Short mmCIF file of C-alpha atoms in Angstrom, two decimals:
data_model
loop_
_atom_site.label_atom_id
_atom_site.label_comp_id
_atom_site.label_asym_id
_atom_site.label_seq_id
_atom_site.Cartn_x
_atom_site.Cartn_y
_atom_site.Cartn_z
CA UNK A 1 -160.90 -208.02 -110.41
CA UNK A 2 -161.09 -211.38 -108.52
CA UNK A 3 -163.81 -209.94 -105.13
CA UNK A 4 -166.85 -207.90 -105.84
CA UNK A 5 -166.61 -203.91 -105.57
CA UNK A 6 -169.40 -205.19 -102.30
CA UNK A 7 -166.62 -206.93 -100.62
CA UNK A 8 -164.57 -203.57 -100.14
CA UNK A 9 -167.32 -201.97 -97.82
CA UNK A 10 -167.89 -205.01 -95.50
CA UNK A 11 -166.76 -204.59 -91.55
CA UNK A 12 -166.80 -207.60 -90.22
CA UNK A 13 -168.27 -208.16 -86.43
CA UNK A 14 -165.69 -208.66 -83.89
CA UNK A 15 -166.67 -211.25 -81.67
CA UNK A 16 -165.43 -211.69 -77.80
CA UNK A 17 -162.13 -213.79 -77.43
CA UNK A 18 -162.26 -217.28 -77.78
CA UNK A 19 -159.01 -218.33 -76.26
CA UNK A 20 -156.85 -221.12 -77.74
CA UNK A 21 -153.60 -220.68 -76.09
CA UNK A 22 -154.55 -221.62 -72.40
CA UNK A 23 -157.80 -222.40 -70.23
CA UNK A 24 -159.37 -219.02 -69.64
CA UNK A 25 -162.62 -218.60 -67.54
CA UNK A 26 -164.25 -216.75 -70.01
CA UNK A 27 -166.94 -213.66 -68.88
CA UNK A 28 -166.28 -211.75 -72.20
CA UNK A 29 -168.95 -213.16 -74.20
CA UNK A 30 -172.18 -212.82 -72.36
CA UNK A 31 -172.74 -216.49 -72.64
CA UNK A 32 -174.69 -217.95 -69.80
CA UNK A 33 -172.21 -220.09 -67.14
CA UNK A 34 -174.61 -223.14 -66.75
CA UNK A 35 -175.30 -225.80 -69.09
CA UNK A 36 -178.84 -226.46 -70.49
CA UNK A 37 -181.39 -228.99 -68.45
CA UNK A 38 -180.72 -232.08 -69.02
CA UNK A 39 -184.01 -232.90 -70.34
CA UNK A 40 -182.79 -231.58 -73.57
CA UNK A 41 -179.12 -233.24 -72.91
CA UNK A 42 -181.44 -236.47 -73.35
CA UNK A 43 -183.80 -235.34 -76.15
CA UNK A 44 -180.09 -234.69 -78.21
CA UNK A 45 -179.12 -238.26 -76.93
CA UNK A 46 -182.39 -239.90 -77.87
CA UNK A 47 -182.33 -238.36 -80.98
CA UNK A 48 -179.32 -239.20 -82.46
CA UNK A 49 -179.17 -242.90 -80.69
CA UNK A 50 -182.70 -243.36 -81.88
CA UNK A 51 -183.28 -241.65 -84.57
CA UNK A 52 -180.22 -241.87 -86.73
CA UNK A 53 -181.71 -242.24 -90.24
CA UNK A 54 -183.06 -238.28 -89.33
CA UNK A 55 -179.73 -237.59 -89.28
CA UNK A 56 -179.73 -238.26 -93.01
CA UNK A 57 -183.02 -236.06 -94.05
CA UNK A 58 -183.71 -232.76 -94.25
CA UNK A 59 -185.27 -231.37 -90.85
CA UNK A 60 -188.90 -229.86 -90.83
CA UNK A 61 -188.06 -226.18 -92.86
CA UNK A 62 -190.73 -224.15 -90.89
CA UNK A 63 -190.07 -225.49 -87.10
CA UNK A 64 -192.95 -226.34 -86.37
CA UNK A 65 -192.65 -228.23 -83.35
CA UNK A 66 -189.70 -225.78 -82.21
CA UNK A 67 -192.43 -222.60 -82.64
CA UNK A 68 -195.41 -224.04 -80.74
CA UNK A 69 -193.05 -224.95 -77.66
CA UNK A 70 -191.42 -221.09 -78.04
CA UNK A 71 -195.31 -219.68 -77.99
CA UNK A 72 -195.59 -222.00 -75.28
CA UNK A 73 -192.93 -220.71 -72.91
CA UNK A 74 -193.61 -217.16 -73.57
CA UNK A 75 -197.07 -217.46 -72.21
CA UNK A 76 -196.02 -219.92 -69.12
CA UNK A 77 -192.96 -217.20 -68.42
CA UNK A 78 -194.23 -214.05 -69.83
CA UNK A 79 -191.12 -213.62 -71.78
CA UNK A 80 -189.39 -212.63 -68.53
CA UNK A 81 -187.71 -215.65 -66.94
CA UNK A 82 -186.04 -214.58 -63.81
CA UNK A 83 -189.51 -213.03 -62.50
CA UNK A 84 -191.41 -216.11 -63.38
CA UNK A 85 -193.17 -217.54 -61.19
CA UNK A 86 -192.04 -221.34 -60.10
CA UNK A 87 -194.51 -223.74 -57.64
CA UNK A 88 -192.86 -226.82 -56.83
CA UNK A 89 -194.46 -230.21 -57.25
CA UNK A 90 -194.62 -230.36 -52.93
CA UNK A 91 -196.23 -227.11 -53.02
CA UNK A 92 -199.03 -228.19 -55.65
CA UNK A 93 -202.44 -228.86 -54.61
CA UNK A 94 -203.44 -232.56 -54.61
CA UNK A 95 -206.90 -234.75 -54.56
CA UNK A 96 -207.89 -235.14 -51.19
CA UNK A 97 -207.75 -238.96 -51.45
CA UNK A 98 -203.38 -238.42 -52.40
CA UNK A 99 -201.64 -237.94 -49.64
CA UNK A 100 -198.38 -236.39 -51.94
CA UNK A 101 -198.65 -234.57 -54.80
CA UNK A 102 -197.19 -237.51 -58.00
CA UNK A 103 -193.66 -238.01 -57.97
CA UNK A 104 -193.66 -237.38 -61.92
CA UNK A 105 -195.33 -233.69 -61.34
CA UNK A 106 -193.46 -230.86 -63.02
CA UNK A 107 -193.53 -227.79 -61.64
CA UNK A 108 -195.93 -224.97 -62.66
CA UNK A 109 -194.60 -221.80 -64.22
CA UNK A 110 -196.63 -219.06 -64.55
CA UNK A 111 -195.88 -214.97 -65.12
CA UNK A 112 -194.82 -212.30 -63.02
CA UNK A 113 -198.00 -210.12 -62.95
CA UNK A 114 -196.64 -207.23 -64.47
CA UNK A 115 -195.18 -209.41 -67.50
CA UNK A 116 -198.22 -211.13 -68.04
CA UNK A 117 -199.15 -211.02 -72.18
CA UNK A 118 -202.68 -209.92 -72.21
CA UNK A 119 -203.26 -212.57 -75.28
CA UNK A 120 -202.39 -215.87 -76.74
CA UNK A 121 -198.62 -216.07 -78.14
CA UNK A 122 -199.46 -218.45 -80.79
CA UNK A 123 -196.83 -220.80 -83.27
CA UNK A 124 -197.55 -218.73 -86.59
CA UNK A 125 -196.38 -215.16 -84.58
CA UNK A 126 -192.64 -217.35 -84.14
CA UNK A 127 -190.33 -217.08 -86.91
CA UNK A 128 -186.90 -219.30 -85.69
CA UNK A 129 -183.49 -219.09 -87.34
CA UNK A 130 -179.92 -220.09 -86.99
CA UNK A 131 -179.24 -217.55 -83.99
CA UNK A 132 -180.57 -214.51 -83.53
CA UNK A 133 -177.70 -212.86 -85.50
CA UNK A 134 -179.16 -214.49 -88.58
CA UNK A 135 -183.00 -213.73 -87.52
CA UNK A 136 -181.79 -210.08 -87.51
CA UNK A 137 -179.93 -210.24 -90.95
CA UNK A 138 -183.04 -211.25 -92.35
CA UNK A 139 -184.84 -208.86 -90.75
CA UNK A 140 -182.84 -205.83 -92.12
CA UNK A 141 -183.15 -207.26 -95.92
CA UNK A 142 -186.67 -207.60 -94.78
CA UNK A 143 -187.59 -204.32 -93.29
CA UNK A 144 -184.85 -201.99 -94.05
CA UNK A 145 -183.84 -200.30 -97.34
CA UNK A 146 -181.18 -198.29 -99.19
CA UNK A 147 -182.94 -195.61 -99.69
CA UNK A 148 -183.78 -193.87 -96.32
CA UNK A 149 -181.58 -194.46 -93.10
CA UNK A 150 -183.15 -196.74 -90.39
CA UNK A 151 -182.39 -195.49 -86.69
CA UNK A 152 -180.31 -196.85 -83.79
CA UNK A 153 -178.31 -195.74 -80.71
CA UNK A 154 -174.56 -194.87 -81.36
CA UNK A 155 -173.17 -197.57 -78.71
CA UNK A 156 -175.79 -201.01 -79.27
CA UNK A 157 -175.33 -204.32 -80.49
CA UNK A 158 -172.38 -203.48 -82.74
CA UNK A 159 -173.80 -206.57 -85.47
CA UNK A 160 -176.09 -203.48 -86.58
CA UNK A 161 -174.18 -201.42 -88.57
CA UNK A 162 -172.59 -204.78 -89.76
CA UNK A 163 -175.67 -205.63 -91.99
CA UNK A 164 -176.08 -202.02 -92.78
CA UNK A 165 -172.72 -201.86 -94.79
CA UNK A 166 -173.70 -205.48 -95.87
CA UNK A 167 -176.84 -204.80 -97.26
CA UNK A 168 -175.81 -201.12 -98.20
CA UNK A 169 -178.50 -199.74 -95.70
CA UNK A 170 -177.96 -196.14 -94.94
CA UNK A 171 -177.66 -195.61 -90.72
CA UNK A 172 -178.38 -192.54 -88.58
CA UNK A 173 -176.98 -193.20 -84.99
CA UNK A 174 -178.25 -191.37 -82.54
CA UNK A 175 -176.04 -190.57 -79.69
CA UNK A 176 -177.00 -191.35 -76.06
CA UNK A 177 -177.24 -189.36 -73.37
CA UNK A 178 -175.15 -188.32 -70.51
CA UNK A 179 -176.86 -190.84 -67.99
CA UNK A 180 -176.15 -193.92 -71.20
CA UNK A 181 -179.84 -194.47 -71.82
CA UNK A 182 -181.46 -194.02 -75.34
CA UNK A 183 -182.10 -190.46 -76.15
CA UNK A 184 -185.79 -191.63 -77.17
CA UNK A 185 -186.92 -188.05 -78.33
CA UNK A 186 -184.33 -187.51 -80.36
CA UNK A 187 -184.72 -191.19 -81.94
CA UNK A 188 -187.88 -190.76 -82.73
CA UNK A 189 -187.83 -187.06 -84.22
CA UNK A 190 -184.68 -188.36 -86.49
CA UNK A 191 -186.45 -191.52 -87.74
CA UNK A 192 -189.40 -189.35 -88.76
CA UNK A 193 -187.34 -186.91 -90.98
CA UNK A 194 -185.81 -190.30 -91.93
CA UNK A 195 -189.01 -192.51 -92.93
CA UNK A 196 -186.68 -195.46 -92.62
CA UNK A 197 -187.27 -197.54 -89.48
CA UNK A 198 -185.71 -197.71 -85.64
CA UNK A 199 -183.83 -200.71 -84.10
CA UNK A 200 -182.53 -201.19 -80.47
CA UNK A 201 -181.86 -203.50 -78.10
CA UNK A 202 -183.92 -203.77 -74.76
CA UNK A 203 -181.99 -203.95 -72.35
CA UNK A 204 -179.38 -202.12 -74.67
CA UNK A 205 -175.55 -203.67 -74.84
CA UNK A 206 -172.91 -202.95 -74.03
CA UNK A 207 -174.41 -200.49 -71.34
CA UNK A 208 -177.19 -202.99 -69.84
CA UNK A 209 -179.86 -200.25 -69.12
CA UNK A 210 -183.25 -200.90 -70.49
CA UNK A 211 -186.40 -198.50 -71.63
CA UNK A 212 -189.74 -199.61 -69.65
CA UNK A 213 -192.35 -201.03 -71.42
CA UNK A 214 -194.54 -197.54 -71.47
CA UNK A 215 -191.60 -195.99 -72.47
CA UNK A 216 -191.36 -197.93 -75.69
CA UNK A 217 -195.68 -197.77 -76.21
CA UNK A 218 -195.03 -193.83 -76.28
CA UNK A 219 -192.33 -194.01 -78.79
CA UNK A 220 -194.53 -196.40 -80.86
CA UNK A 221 -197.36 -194.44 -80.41
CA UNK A 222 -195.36 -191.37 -81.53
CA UNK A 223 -193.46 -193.38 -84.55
CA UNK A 224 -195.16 -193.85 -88.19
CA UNK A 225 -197.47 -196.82 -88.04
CA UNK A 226 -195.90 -197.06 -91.36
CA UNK A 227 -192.61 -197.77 -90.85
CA UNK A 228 -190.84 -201.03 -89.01
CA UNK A 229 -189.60 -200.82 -85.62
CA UNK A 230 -187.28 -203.11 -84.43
CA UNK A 231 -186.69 -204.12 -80.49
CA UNK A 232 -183.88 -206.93 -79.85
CA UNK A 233 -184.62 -208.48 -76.39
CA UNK A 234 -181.57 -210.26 -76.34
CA UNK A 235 -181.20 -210.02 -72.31
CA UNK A 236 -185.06 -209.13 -71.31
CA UNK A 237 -184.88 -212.68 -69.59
CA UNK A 238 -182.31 -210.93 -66.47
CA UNK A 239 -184.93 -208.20 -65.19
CA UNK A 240 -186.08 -206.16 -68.59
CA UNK A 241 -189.97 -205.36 -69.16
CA UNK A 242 -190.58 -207.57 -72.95
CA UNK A 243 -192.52 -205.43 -75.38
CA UNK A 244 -194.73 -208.34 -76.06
CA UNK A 245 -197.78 -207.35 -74.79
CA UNK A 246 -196.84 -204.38 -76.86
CA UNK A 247 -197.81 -206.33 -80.01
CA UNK A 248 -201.45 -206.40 -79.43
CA UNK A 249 -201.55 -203.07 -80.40
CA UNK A 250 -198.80 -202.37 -82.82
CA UNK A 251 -198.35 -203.94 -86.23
CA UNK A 252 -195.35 -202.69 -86.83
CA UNK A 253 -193.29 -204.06 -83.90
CA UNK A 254 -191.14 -206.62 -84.06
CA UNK A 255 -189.35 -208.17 -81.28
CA UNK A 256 -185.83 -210.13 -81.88
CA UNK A 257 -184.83 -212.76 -79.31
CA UNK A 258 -182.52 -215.73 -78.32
CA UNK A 259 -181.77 -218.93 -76.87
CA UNK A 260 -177.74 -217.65 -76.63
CA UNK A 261 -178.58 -215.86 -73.33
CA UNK A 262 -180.99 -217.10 -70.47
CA UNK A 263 -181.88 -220.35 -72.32
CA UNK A 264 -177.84 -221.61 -71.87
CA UNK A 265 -177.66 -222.35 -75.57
CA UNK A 266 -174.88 -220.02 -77.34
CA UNK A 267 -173.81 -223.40 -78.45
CA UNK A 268 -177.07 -224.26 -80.00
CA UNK A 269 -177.68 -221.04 -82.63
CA UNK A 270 -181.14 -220.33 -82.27
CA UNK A 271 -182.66 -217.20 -82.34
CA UNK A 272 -186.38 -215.94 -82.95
CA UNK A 273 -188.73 -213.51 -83.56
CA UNK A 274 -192.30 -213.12 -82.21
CA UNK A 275 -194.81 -210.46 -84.42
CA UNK A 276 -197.45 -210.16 -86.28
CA UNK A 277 -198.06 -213.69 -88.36
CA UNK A 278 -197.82 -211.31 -91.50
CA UNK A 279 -194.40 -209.75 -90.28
CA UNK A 280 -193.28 -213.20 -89.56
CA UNK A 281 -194.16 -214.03 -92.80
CA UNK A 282 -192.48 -211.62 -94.90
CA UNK A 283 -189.22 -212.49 -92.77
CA UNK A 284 -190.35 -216.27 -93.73
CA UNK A 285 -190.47 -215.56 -97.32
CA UNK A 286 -186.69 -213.70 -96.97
CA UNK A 287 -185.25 -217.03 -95.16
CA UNK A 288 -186.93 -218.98 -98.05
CA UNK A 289 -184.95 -217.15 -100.56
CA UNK A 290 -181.80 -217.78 -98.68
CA UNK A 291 -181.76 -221.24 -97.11
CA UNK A 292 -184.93 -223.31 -96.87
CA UNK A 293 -183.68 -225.34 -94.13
CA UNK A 294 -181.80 -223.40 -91.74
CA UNK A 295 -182.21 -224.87 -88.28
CA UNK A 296 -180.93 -228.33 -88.08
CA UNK A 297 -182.46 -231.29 -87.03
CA UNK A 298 -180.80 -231.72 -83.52
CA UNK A 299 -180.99 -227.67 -82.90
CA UNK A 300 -184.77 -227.85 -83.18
CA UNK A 301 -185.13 -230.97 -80.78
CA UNK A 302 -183.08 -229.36 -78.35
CA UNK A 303 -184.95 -226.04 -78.34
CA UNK A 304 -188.14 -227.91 -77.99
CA UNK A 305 -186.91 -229.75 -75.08
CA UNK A 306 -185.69 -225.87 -73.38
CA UNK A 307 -188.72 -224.14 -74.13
CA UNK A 308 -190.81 -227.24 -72.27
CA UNK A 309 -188.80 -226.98 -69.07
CA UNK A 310 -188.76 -223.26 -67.92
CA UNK A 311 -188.35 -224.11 -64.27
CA UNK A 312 -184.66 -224.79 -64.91
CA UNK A 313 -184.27 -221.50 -67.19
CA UNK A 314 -186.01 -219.33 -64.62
CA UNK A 315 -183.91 -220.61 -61.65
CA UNK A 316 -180.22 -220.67 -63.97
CA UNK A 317 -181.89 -216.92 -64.93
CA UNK A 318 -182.56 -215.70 -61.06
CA UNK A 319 -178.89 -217.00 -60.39
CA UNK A 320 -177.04 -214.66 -62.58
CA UNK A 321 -179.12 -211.83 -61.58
CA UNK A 322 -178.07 -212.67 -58.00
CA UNK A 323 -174.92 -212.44 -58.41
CA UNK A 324 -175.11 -209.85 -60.81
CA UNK A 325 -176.26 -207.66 -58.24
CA UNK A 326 -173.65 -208.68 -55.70
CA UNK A 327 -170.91 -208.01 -58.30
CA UNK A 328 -172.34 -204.89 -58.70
CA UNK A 329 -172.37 -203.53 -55.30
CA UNK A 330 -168.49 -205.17 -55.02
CA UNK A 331 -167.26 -203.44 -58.01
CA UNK A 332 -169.22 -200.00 -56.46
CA UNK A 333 -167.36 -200.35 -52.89
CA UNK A 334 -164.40 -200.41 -54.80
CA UNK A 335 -164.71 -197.62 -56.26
CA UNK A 336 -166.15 -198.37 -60.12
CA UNK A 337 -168.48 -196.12 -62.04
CA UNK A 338 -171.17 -199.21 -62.76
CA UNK A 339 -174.06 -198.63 -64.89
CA UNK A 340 -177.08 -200.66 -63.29
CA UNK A 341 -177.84 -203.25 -66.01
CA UNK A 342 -180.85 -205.39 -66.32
CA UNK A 343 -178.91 -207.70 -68.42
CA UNK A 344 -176.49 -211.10 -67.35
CA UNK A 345 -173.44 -208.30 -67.47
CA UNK A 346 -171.81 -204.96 -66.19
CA UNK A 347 -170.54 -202.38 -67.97
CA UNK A 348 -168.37 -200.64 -65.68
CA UNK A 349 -165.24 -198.42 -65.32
CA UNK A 350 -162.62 -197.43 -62.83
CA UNK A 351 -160.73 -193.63 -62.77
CA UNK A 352 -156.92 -193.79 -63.33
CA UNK A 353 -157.40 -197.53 -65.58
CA UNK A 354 -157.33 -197.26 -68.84
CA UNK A 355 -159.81 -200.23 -69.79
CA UNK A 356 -157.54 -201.96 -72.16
CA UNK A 357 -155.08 -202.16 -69.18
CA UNK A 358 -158.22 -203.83 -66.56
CA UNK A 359 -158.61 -206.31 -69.22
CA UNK A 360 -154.98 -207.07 -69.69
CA UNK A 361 -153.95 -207.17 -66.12
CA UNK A 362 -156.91 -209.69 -65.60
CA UNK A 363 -156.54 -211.83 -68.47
CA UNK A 364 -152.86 -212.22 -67.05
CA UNK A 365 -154.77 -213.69 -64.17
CA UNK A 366 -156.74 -216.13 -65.91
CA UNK A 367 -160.09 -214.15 -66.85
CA UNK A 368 -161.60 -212.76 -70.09
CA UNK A 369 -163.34 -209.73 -70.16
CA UNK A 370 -164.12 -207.91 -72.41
CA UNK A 371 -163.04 -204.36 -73.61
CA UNK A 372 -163.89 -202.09 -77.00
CA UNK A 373 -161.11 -199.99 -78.64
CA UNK A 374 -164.38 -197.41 -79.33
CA UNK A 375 -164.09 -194.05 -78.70
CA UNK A 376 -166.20 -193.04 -76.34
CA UNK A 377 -166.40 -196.16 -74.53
CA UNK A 378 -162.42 -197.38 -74.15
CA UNK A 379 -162.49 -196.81 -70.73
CA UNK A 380 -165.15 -199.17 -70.05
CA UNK A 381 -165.05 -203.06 -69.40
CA UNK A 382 -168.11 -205.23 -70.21
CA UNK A 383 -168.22 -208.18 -67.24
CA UNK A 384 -169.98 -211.34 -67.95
CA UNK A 385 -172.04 -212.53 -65.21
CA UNK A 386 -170.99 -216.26 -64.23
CA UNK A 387 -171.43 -218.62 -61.70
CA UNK A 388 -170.38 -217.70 -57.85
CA UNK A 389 -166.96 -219.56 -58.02
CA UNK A 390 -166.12 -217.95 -60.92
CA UNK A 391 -167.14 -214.27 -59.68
CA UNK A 392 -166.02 -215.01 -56.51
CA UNK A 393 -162.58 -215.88 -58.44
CA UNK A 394 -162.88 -212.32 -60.12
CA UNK A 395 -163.18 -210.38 -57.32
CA UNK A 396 -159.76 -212.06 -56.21
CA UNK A 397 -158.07 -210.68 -59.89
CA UNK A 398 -160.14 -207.19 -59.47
CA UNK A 399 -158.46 -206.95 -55.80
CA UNK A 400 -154.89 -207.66 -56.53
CA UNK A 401 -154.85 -205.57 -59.80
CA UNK A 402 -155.94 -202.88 -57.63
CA UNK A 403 -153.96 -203.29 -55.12
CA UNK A 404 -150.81 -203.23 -57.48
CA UNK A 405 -151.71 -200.23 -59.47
#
């Protein structure tokens, strides 16, 4: 026997289509449709034009620069970017002997009220890794175990039960219910026959509907102190509530997030979480066991340089919303079932489509979306959220496939 007996239970995660025949706008990945600010496009150039010899030595192994500027932009944003709050440099207060506020002023971000944290994220409550699909396989070897079943909804993130049959972690999935949003009673009374943990994404995927931050205190406050629980906040940046503040009064909670989504870095492979500094550091001592050094040099300058500029994040952020919400209300004129996501997509469905037929007719028109042979959900099609031109070209594909079924 050449593979290990291991090898025969793995299910690899199907990722969306990356085209290689022909140019395809692509709204099948969730990816964010603008480009990061070019502050960090110049902090990558400076680096490597610069720096080269850094090129040839190991990078810093615990981030350190990466995690103070992540702590930084959670407590400028409040770990919600598209309701942070952005004052120009024209509309800052200046001395009364400057007639103009200084042409080098930044903006000043600052919190919605209702996401404000109520303490100080700080560096050593950051734990960074190479995307946040790495983050979270370290966090099930960390926190989850083969001997009791961890919880999670039946249609989430579908990396989940990925690292379950990876790390041979027993699963209880929890269906949701008829409205698609987490069955949180029946979560919670299943993970404490269970003793094994909870994990779900807030704002879930691939339904975009999200729990409210009291909703998830009252399931913490109802869960075993005693056992890990696990929210991925993927796509809180596109209208969510973040479970941060939560974490003043839960040492249990852990919160999984990522630069793939509102930060415009897919590209880059960062993820993070933010927790206790003694959760952080068991995940810390799991990473250290793995790789000792696994965010490159150039991926950590380039986060740095994204965290420092939110202004540009919350307005790229505010954008998709936008026209997430006009999408929305098109696809609902038209006669869609839509679910009303808080997320930078729509997961949506039309009667008389099958959805593997909506994504074929409009990939024959030049678009990707994206559809998942899963029963229970094959009539659906997940929907991207890009710029205008590009949803304005959709809505053009939606029409005549409509108009020629």
């Amino acid at each position: 026997m050449i593979t290990s007996n291991r090898l025969k239970n793995l299910h690899p995660y199907v990722p969306g289509e990356q085209p290689k025949d022909r140019d395809y706008i692509k709204l099948n990945a969730n990816e964010n449709p603008y480009p990061p600010c070019p502050q960090v496009q110049q902090a990558v150039i400076d680096f490597v034009q610069n720096h080269p010899e850094k090129m040839g030595l190991y990078p810093d192994p615990d981030s350190n620069e990466l995690h103070a500027a992540i702590a930084d932009l959670l407590n400028k944003t409040g770990g919600v970017l598209c309701r942070a709050r952005v004052t120009t440099p024209a509309e800052v207060a200046t001395p009364a002997n400057e007639a103009t506020p200084a042409a080098s002023a930044t903006p000043l971000v600052t919190p919605a009220p209702e996401d404000v944290i109520p303490f100080t994220v700080t560096p050593d409550m950051i734990y960074s890794g190479n995307g946040s699909d790495e983050v979270l396989s370290f966090v099930f070897y960390a926190f989850f175990d083969s001997s009791a079943k961890f919880v999670m909804p039946q249609y989430t993130y579908s990396f989940y039960p990925v690292y379950a049959g990876f790390y041979n972690i027993p699963m209880d999935t929890i269906p949701l219910k008829n409205d698609w949003s987490l069955d949180t009673k029946a979560m919670l009374e299943h993970a404490r026959t269970n003793k094994g943990g909870i994990i779900f994404a807030n704002p879930n995927a691939p339904t975009g509907l999200g729990l409210k931050r009291d909703q998830v205190r009252k399931m913490l406050e109802e869960a075993s102190p005693d056992e890990i629980f696990i929210v991925d906040e993927a796509y809180v940046d596109f209208g969510g509530e973040s479970c941060i503040p939560l974490l003043a009064d839960f040492k249990n909670l852990v919160i999984v997030r990522t630069f793939s989504k509102s930060l415009c870095g897919a590209g880059q492979r960062l993820g993070y979480i933010v927790s206790s500094p003694e959760l952080v550091n068991v995940v810390t001592t799991v990473k250290n066991s793995v790789n000792h050094f696994p965010i490159d040099a150039i991926a950590q300058v380039s986060g740095k340089a994204a965290c420092l500029n939110p202004a540009y994040y919350a307005e790229c952020a505010r954008k998709v919303v936008n026209e997430r919400e006009d999408f929305y209300n098109f696809l609902l004129s038209h006669g869609f079932y839509v679910l009303k996501s808080e997320t930078n997509f729509l997961f949506a469905k039309k009667e008389g489509i099958a959805g593997d037929e909506l994504y074929r007719k409009i990939k024959a028109e030049g678009l990707l979306i994206r559809h998942f042979n899963t029963k229970g959900i094959e009539d659906f099609v997940r929907i991207t959220i890009g710029t205008k031109e590009q949803m304005d070209l959709l809505k053009k594909a939606f029409e005549k496939v409509l108009n020629d079924c």
